[in-house]
């Protein structure tokens, strides 16, 4: 079981937590271990497929995330879905991406198709003025600048969208490495607390309203993204699996996401064998005699 989960991209800490809680009937072979693991993952993965769509909720949403994860395209998808249901006159579009040359033109192109003007805000006061100007709109979508998670300007951007009426949606690239996804979640202040370390963690004032999984069509392993979502107790609000607007936008259930993660087709060069898995989970505590000898040698 550990080998299959590692191959799927799940972290050793989550796998160890699962194995520690494995029931006796699974451990002795009376119950299929993958069926049990699937049930555990589904139960702990929080999705919004039973809740109203983002475009039906209304309000103000800011899409945040690192460079090139698909924030602008996702903004366009949500805008197109909303306009088709509720009319373009009820939609407001704002871009904060003033760092890249011509970056706002992509969203403006989508806005022209929908018949919706795109407003640019360069700072917090300008953003607040625009929010007041668009207060009569049912849905306001804010496209932010893509920045590396460790860029000093990331904090400035987060402070810019820290307005109490703005709900932040973190866009995560599912094709990224697990530690990179973890770094993004921490840097963008998405976490509501680590599910493994603190099950009583309360809602953080700057926490995101949810996560959007992007680039599903490019992802080889979905496990790293789901692993981080489970440990940080974040909710999946939607999935983007292509560039088509708005066709490549979906709301998937926990069983659908877990099923995809567990059937990852891993290149043999990256698959661990049984001995290597045992090495990953081997204890690092030395027997007393060996520890004493090692200490004597160091002295």
Short mmCIF file of C-alpha atoms in Angstrom, two decimals:
data_model
loop_
_atom_site.label_atom_id
_atom_site.label_comp_id
_atom_site.label_asym_id
_atom_site.label_seq_id
_atom_site.Cartn_x
_atom_site.Cartn_y
_atom_site.Cartn_z
CA UNK A 1 0.00 0.00 0.00
CA UNK A 2 2.83 2.38 0.88
CA UNK A 3 4.46 1.67 -2.47
CA UNK A 4 1.27 2.42 -4.43
CA UNK A 5 0.67 5.66 -2.54
CA UNK A 6 4.28 6.80 -2.94
CA UNK A 7 4.09 6.07 -6.66
CA UNK A 8 0.94 8.18 -6.78
CA UNK A 9 2.83 11.15 -5.35
CA UNK A 10 1.48 11.14 -1.80
CA UNK A 11 3.88 12.26 0.92
CA UNK A 12 5.58 9.94 3.37
CA UNK A 13 4.09 11.83 6.33
CA UNK A 14 0.51 11.31 5.12
CA UNK A 15 1.17 7.67 4.22
CA UNK A 16 2.72 7.03 7.63
CA UNK A 17 -0.32 8.60 9.29
CA UNK A 18 -2.63 6.33 7.28
CA UNK A 19 -0.62 3.19 7.98
CA UNK A 20 -0.58 3.94 11.70
CA UNK A 21 -4.37 4.03 11.65
CA UNK A 22 -4.89 0.96 9.48
CA UNK A 23 -7.65 -1.30 10.93
CA UNK A 24 -6.86 -4.90 11.87
CA UNK A 25 -9.12 -6.37 9.16
CA UNK A 26 -7.16 -4.48 6.49
CA UNK A 27 -3.80 -5.33 8.04
CA UNK A 28 -4.54 -9.08 8.12
CA UNK A 29 -5.89 -9.17 4.57
CA UNK A 30 -9.60 -9.60 5.31
CA UNK A 31 -10.33 -6.30 3.59
CA UNK A 32 -8.71 -4.83 0.46
CA UNK A 33 -6.12 -2.25 1.42
CA UNK A 34 -6.65 -0.06 -1.65
CA UNK A 35 -10.41 0.09 -1.07
CA UNK A 36 -9.72 1.19 2.48
CA UNK A 37 -7.10 3.77 1.42
CA UNK A 38 -9.46 5.14 -1.23
CA UNK A 39 -12.21 5.55 1.35
CA UNK A 40 -9.86 7.34 3.77
CA UNK A 41 -8.61 9.75 1.10
CA UNK A 42 -12.12 10.50 -0.17
CA UNK A 43 -13.38 11.15 3.35
CA UNK A 44 -10.57 13.61 4.07
CA UNK A 45 -10.59 15.47 0.74
CA UNK A 46 -12.88 18.49 0.95
CA UNK A 47 -14.66 19.42 -2.30
CA UNK A 48 -17.39 21.91 -3.16
CA UNK A 49 -19.23 19.83 -5.76
CA UNK A 50 -22.40 19.80 -3.60
CA UNK A 51 -22.31 23.59 -3.06
CA UNK A 52 -23.48 26.39 -5.41
CA UNK A 53 -21.13 27.21 -8.28
CA UNK A 54 -18.79 30.17 -7.84
CA UNK A 55 -20.59 31.97 -10.66
CA UNK A 56 -23.91 31.45 -8.86
CA UNK A 57 -22.75 32.56 -5.41
CA UNK A 58 -22.00 36.16 -6.30
CA UNK A 59 -19.62 38.38 -4.39
CA UNK A 60 -16.01 39.41 -4.94
CA UNK A 61 -13.34 36.84 -5.75
CA UNK A 62 -9.60 37.41 -6.27
CA UNK A 63 -7.66 34.67 -8.03
CA UNK A 64 -4.14 34.43 -6.62
CA UNK A 65 -1.21 32.12 -7.27
CA UNK A 66 2.30 31.90 -8.64
CA UNK A 67 3.46 32.62 -12.17
CA UNK A 68 1.84 30.81 -15.08
CA UNK A 69 -0.69 28.69 -13.19
CA UNK A 70 -3.66 29.84 -15.28
CA UNK A 71 -5.28 32.59 -13.19
CA UNK A 72 -6.29 34.78 -16.14
CA UNK A 73 -7.73 31.90 -18.15
CA UNK A 74 -9.62 30.65 -15.11
CA UNK A 75 -10.96 34.17 -14.51
CA UNK A 76 -12.20 34.20 -18.10
CA UNK A 77 -13.89 30.82 -17.66
CA UNK A 78 -15.75 31.95 -14.56
CA UNK A 79 -16.67 35.23 -16.26
CA UNK A 80 -18.05 33.44 -19.33
CA UNK A 81 -20.09 31.02 -17.22
CA UNK A 82 -21.53 33.86 -15.17
CA UNK A 83 -22.35 36.03 -18.20
CA UNK A 84 -24.19 33.13 -19.86
CA UNK A 85 -26.34 32.58 -16.77
CA UNK A 86 -26.82 36.03 -15.26
CA UNK A 87 -25.91 38.51 -17.98
CA UNK A 88 -22.69 40.42 -18.68
CA UNK A 89 -24.19 43.61 -17.19
CA UNK A 90 -24.01 42.01 -13.74
CA UNK A 91 -20.29 41.23 -14.03
CA UNK A 92 -17.29 43.31 -13.01
CA UNK A 93 -13.70 42.52 -14.07
CA UNK A 94 -10.58 43.95 -12.44
CA UNK A 95 -6.93 43.18 -13.10
CA UNK A 96 -4.05 43.92 -10.76
CA UNK A 97 -1.42 42.58 -13.16
CA UNK A 98 0.49 45.76 -13.91
CA UNK A 99 3.94 44.15 -13.61
CA UNK A 100 4.14 42.33 -16.94
CA UNK A 101 4.08 44.30 -20.17
CA UNK A 102 0.68 43.92 -21.81
CA UNK A 103 -0.46 41.35 -19.24
CA UNK A 104 -3.88 42.95 -18.85
CA UNK A 105 -4.53 42.67 -22.59
CA UNK A 106 -5.35 38.97 -22.32
CA UNK A 107 -8.19 39.59 -19.88
CA UNK A 108 -9.29 42.63 -21.88
CA UNK A 109 -9.60 40.42 -24.95
CA UNK A 110 -11.93 38.08 -23.05
CA UNK A 111 -13.78 41.11 -21.70
CA UNK A 112 -14.39 42.45 -25.22
CA UNK A 113 -15.87 39.10 -26.25
CA UNK A 114 -18.22 39.19 -23.27
CA UNK A 115 -18.93 42.90 -23.60
CA UNK A 116 -17.50 43.67 -20.16
CA UNK A 117 -14.90 46.43 -19.56
CA UNK A 118 -11.78 45.43 -17.64
CA UNK A 119 -10.57 47.88 -15.01
CA UNK A 120 -6.95 48.15 -13.84
CA UNK A 121 -5.95 48.85 -10.24
CA UNK A 122 -2.33 49.70 -9.45
CA UNK A 123 -2.64 49.99 -5.67
CA UNK A 124 -4.98 49.38 -2.73
CA UNK A 125 -6.76 52.79 -2.89
CA UNK A 126 -7.43 52.34 -6.62
CA UNK A 127 -8.81 48.86 -5.96
CA UNK A 128 -11.11 50.14 -3.23
CA UNK A 129 -12.37 52.89 -5.55
CA UNK A 130 -13.14 50.30 -8.23
CA UNK A 131 -14.94 48.06 -5.76
CA UNK A 132 -17.10 51.01 -4.79
CA UNK A 133 -17.71 51.82 -8.47
CA UNK A 134 -18.74 48.23 -9.21
CA UNK A 135 -20.72 47.73 -6.00
CA UNK A 136 -23.93 47.13 -7.96
CA UNK A 137 -22.51 44.11 -9.80
CA UNK A 138 -23.55 40.65 -8.68
CA UNK A 139 -20.09 39.14 -9.30
CA UNK A 140 -16.69 40.84 -9.36
CA UNK A 141 -13.63 38.85 -10.44
CA UNK A 142 -10.13 40.13 -9.72
CA UNK A 143 -7.18 38.76 -11.71
CA UNK A 144 -3.90 39.26 -9.85
CA UNK A 145 -0.29 39.32 -10.98
CA UNK A 146 1.49 35.99 -11.09
CA UNK A 147 4.58 36.04 -8.91
CA UNK A 148 6.98 33.41 -7.63
CA UNK A 149 5.87 32.40 -4.15
CA UNK A 150 9.09 33.67 -2.58
CA UNK A 151 9.03 37.06 -4.31
CA UNK A 152 8.89 39.95 -1.82
CA UNK A 153 6.10 41.53 -3.90
CA UNK A 154 3.84 38.56 -3.11
CA UNK A 155 3.20 39.94 0.37
CA UNK A 156 2.36 43.34 -1.13
CA UNK A 157 -0.17 41.75 -3.46
CA UNK A 158 -1.76 39.77 -0.63
CA UNK A 159 -2.09 42.95 1.42
CA UNK A 160 -3.70 44.61 -1.60
CA UNK A 161 -6.47 41.98 -1.75
CA UNK A 162 -6.90 41.70 2.01
CA UNK A 163 -10.10 43.76 1.82
CA UNK A 164 -12.72 42.03 4.04
CA UNK A 165 -15.21 41.71 1.17
CA UNK A 166 -12.73 39.90 -1.09
CA UNK A 167 -12.60 36.11 -1.03
CA UNK A 168 -9.29 34.74 -2.25
CA UNK A 169 -9.10 31.68 -4.50
CA UNK A 170 -5.67 30.05 -4.74
CA UNK A 171 -4.90 28.54 -8.15
CA UNK A 172 -2.56 25.55 -7.86
CA UNK A 173 -0.67 23.96 -10.75
CA UNK A 174 -1.30 20.22 -10.31
CA UNK A 175 1.71 19.34 -12.47
CA UNK A 176 4.08 20.97 -9.96
CA UNK A 177 6.18 18.99 -7.49
CA UNK A 178 4.73 18.33 -4.07
CA UNK A 179 7.20 20.49 -2.16
CA UNK A 180 6.59 23.35 -4.62
CA UNK A 181 2.82 23.10 -4.04
CA UNK A 182 3.46 23.09 -0.29
CA UNK A 183 5.65 26.19 -0.62
CA UNK A 184 2.96 28.01 -2.60
CA UNK A 185 0.29 27.23 -0.01
CA UNK A 186 2.46 28.54 2.81
CA UNK A 187 3.65 31.65 0.93
CA UNK A 188 0.13 32.58 -0.17
CA UNK A 189 -1.20 32.07 3.36
CA UNK A 190 -3.73 29.52 2.17
CA UNK A 191 -3.51 27.08 5.04
CA UNK A 192 -6.21 26.74 7.68
CA UNK A 193 -3.87 24.52 9.70
CA UNK A 194 -2.09 21.24 9.16
CA UNK A 195 -4.59 18.40 9.40
CA UNK A 196 -1.88 16.10 10.75
CA UNK A 197 -0.32 18.39 13.32
CA UNK A 198 -3.37 20.33 14.54
CA UNK A 199 -6.87 19.07 13.89
CA UNK A 200 -8.29 21.95 15.93
CA UNK A 201 -6.67 24.69 13.88
CA UNK A 202 -9.02 27.61 13.47
CA UNK A 203 -9.69 29.67 10.38
CA UNK A 204 -6.84 32.02 9.61
CA UNK A 205 -7.87 35.58 8.86
CA UNK A 206 -5.95 35.56 5.58
CA UNK A 207 -6.82 32.00 4.59
CA UNK A 208 -8.20 31.32 1.13
CA UNK A 209 -11.85 30.53 0.53
CA UNK A 210 -10.74 27.56 -1.53
CA UNK A 211 -8.40 26.16 -4.15
CA UNK A 212 -8.70 25.80 -7.90
CA UNK A 213 -6.68 22.96 -9.43
CA UNK A 214 -5.27 23.98 -12.81
CA UNK A 215 -3.39 22.23 -15.62
CA UNK A 216 -4.98 18.86 -14.89
CA UNK A 217 -4.39 17.99 -18.54
CA UNK A 218 -0.62 18.40 -18.00
CA UNK A 219 -0.42 16.59 -14.66
CA UNK A 220 1.16 13.12 -14.49
CA UNK A 221 0.47 12.66 -10.77
CA UNK A 222 -2.42 14.30 -8.96
CA UNK A 223 -1.33 12.85 -5.60
CA UNK A 224 0.97 15.72 -4.52
CA UNK A 225 -1.80 18.31 -4.90
CA UNK A 226 -4.42 16.19 -3.13
CA UNK A 227 -1.94 15.37 -0.37
CA UNK A 228 -1.35 19.06 0.35
CA UNK A 229 -5.08 19.81 0.23
CA UNK A 230 -5.83 17.06 2.73
CA UNK A 231 -3.08 18.04 5.15
CA UNK A 232 -3.99 21.74 5.03
CA UNK A 233 -7.74 21.09 5.07
CA UNK A 234 -8.41 23.21 1.99
CA UNK A 235 -11.46 22.90 -0.23
CA UNK A 236 -11.35 22.19 -3.99
CA UNK A 237 -13.74 24.63 -5.66
CA UNK A 238 -13.08 23.67 -9.27
CA UNK A 239 -10.76 22.06 -11.77
CA UNK A 240 -9.28 23.45 -14.98
CA UNK A 241 -8.02 20.91 -17.50
CA UNK A 242 -7.31 22.94 -20.64
CA UNK A 243 -7.29 26.34 -22.33
CA UNK A 244 -10.81 26.36 -23.76
CA UNK A 245 -13.09 29.02 -22.31
CA UNK A 246 -15.32 28.03 -20.59
CA UNK A 247 -15.48 24.35 -21.62
CA UNK A 248 -12.38 23.25 -19.71
CA UNK A 249 -13.85 24.04 -16.30
CA UNK A 250 -15.26 21.30 -14.07
CA UNK A 251 -16.39 20.64 -10.51
CA UNK A 252 -15.24 17.17 -9.52
CA UNK A 253 -16.18 15.14 -6.47
CA UNK A 254 -13.68 13.69 -4.00
CA UNK A 255 -14.15 10.13 -5.40
CA UNK A 256 -13.39 11.38 -8.93
CA UNK A 257 -10.21 13.18 -7.86
CA UNK A 258 -8.96 10.32 -5.68
CA UNK A 259 -9.68 7.77 -8.42
CA UNK A 260 -7.60 9.79 -10.87
CA UNK A 261 -4.77 10.19 -8.35
CA UNK A 262 -4.57 6.46 -7.62
CA UNK A 263 -4.48 5.41 -11.26
CA UNK A 264 -1.48 7.57 -12.10
CA UNK A 265 0.62 6.08 -14.90
CA UNK A 266 4.12 6.44 -13.54
CA UNK A 267 7.23 6.11 -15.68
CA UNK A 268 9.13 2.95 -14.58
CA UNK A 269 12.26 5.01 -14.03
CA UNK A 270 10.54 6.79 -11.12
CA UNK A 271 8.76 3.82 -9.57
CA UNK A 272 10.11 2.52 -6.26
CA UNK A 273 10.53 -1.18 -5.63
CA UNK A 274 9.66 -2.90 -2.35
CA UNK A 275 13.19 -2.61 -0.90
CA UNK A 276 13.33 1.12 -1.62
CA UNK A 277 9.93 1.66 0.01
CA UNK A 278 11.17 -0.20 3.10
CA UNK A 279 14.20 2.09 3.13
CA UNK A 280 11.97 5.20 3.04
CA UNK A 281 10.02 4.06 6.09
CA UNK A 282 12.95 2.48 7.97
CA UNK A 283 13.48 3.70 11.51
CA UNK A 284 16.47 5.95 12.14
CA UNK A 285 16.81 4.89 15.79
CA UNK A 286 20.00 2.92 16.38
CA UNK A 287 20.10 -0.03 18.78
CA UNK A 288 21.70 0.84 22.13
CA UNK A 289 24.94 -0.98 21.42
CA UNK A 290 25.37 0.59 17.98
CA UNK A 291 24.47 4.04 19.32
CA UNK A 292 27.04 3.67 22.09
CA UNK A 293 29.71 2.55 19.64
CA UNK A 294 28.93 5.41 17.33
CA UNK A 295 29.16 7.88 20.18
CA UNK A 296 32.51 6.43 21.31
CA UNK A 297 33.83 6.67 17.77
CA UNK A 298 32.81 10.33 17.51
CA UNK A 299 34.54 11.10 20.81
#
